[in-house]
PDB file of C-alpha atoms in Angstrom:
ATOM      1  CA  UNK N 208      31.641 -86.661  -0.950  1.00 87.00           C
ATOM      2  CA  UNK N 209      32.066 -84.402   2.008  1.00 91.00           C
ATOM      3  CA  UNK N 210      31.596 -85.929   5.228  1.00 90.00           C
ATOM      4  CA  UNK N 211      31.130 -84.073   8.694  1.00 92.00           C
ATOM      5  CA  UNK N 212      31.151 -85.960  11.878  1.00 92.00           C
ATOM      6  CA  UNK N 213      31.616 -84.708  16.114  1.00 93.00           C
ATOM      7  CA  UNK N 214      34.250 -85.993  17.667  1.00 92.00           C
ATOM      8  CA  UNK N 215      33.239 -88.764  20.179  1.00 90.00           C
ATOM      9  CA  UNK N 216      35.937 -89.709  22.429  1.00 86.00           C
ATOM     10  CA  UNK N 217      38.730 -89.289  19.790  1.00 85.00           C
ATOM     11  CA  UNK N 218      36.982 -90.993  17.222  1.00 89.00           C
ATOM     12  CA  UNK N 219      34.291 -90.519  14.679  1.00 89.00           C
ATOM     13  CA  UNK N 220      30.308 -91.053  15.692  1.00 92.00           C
ATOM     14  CA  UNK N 221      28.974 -94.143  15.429  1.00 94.00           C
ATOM     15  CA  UNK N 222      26.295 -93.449  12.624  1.00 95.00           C
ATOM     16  CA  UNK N 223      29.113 -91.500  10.666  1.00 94.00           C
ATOM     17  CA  UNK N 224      31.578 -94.965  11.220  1.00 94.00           C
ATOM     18  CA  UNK N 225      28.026 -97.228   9.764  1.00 95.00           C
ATOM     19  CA  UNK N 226      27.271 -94.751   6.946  1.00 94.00           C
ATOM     20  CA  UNK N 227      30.930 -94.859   5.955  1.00 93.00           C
ATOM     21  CA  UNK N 228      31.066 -99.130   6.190  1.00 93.00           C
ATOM     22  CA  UNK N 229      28.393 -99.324   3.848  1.00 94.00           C
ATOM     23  CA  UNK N 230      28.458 -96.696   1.519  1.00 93.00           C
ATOM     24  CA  UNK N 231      32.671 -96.423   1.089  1.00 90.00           C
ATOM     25  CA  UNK N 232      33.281 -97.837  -2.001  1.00 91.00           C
ATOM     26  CA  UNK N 233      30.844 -95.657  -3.221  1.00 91.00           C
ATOM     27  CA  UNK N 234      33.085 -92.247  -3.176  1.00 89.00           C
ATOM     28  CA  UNK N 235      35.053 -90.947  -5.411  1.00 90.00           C
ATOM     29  CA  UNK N 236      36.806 -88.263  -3.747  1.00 91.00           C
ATOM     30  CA  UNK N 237      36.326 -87.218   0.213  1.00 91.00           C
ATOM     31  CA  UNK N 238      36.699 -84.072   1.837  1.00 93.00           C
ATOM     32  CA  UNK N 239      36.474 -84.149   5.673  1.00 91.00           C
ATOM     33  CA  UNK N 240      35.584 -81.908   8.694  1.00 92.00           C
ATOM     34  CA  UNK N 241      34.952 -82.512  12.269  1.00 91.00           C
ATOM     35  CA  UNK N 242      33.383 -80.196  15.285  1.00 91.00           C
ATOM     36  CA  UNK N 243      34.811 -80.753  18.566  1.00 86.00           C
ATOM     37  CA  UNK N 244      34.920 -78.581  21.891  1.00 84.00           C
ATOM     38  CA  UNK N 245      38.438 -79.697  22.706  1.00 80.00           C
ATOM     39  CA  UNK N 246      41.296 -82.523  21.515  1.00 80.00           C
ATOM     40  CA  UNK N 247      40.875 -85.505  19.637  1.00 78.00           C
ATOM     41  CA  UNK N 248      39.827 -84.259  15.797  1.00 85.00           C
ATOM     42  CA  UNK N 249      43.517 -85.831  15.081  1.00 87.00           C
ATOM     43  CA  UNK N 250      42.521 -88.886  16.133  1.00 88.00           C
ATOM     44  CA  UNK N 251      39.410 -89.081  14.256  1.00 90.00           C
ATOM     45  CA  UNK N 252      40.396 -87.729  10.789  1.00 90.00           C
ATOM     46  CA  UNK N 253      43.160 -90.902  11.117  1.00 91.00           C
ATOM     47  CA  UNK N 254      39.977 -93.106  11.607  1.00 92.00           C
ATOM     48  CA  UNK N 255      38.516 -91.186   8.763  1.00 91.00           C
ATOM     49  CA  UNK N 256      41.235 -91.792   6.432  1.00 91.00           C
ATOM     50  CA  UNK N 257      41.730 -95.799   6.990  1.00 92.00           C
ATOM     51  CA  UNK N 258      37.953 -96.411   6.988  1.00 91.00           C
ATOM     52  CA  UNK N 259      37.440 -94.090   3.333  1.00 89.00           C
ATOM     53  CA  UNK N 260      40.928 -95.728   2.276  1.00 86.00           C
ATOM     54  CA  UNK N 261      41.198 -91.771   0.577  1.00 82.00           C
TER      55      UNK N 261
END
């Protein structure tokens, strides 16, 4: 699973945080990027990794 996602405020987007709640126990491995015009990405690939538990 590769999942993309802006960076909204330091976290991920809403829609990515729902898609992720439902369909998480679903992937098998996860590769991650964000886009973002300035800080935060840290932030959200820490969200990224304790919502995907990968």
């Amino acid at each position: 699973m590769i999942i993309g996602t802006p960076v909204w405020a330091s976290k991920l987007s809403s829609p990515m945080y729902a898609y992720i709640q439902q369909f998480k126990n679903d992937f098998k491995d996860v590769a991650c990027f964000t886009t973002c015009i300035s800080k935060g990405e840290e932030g959200t690939y820490n969200q990224l990794k304790e919502l995907t538990g990968k």
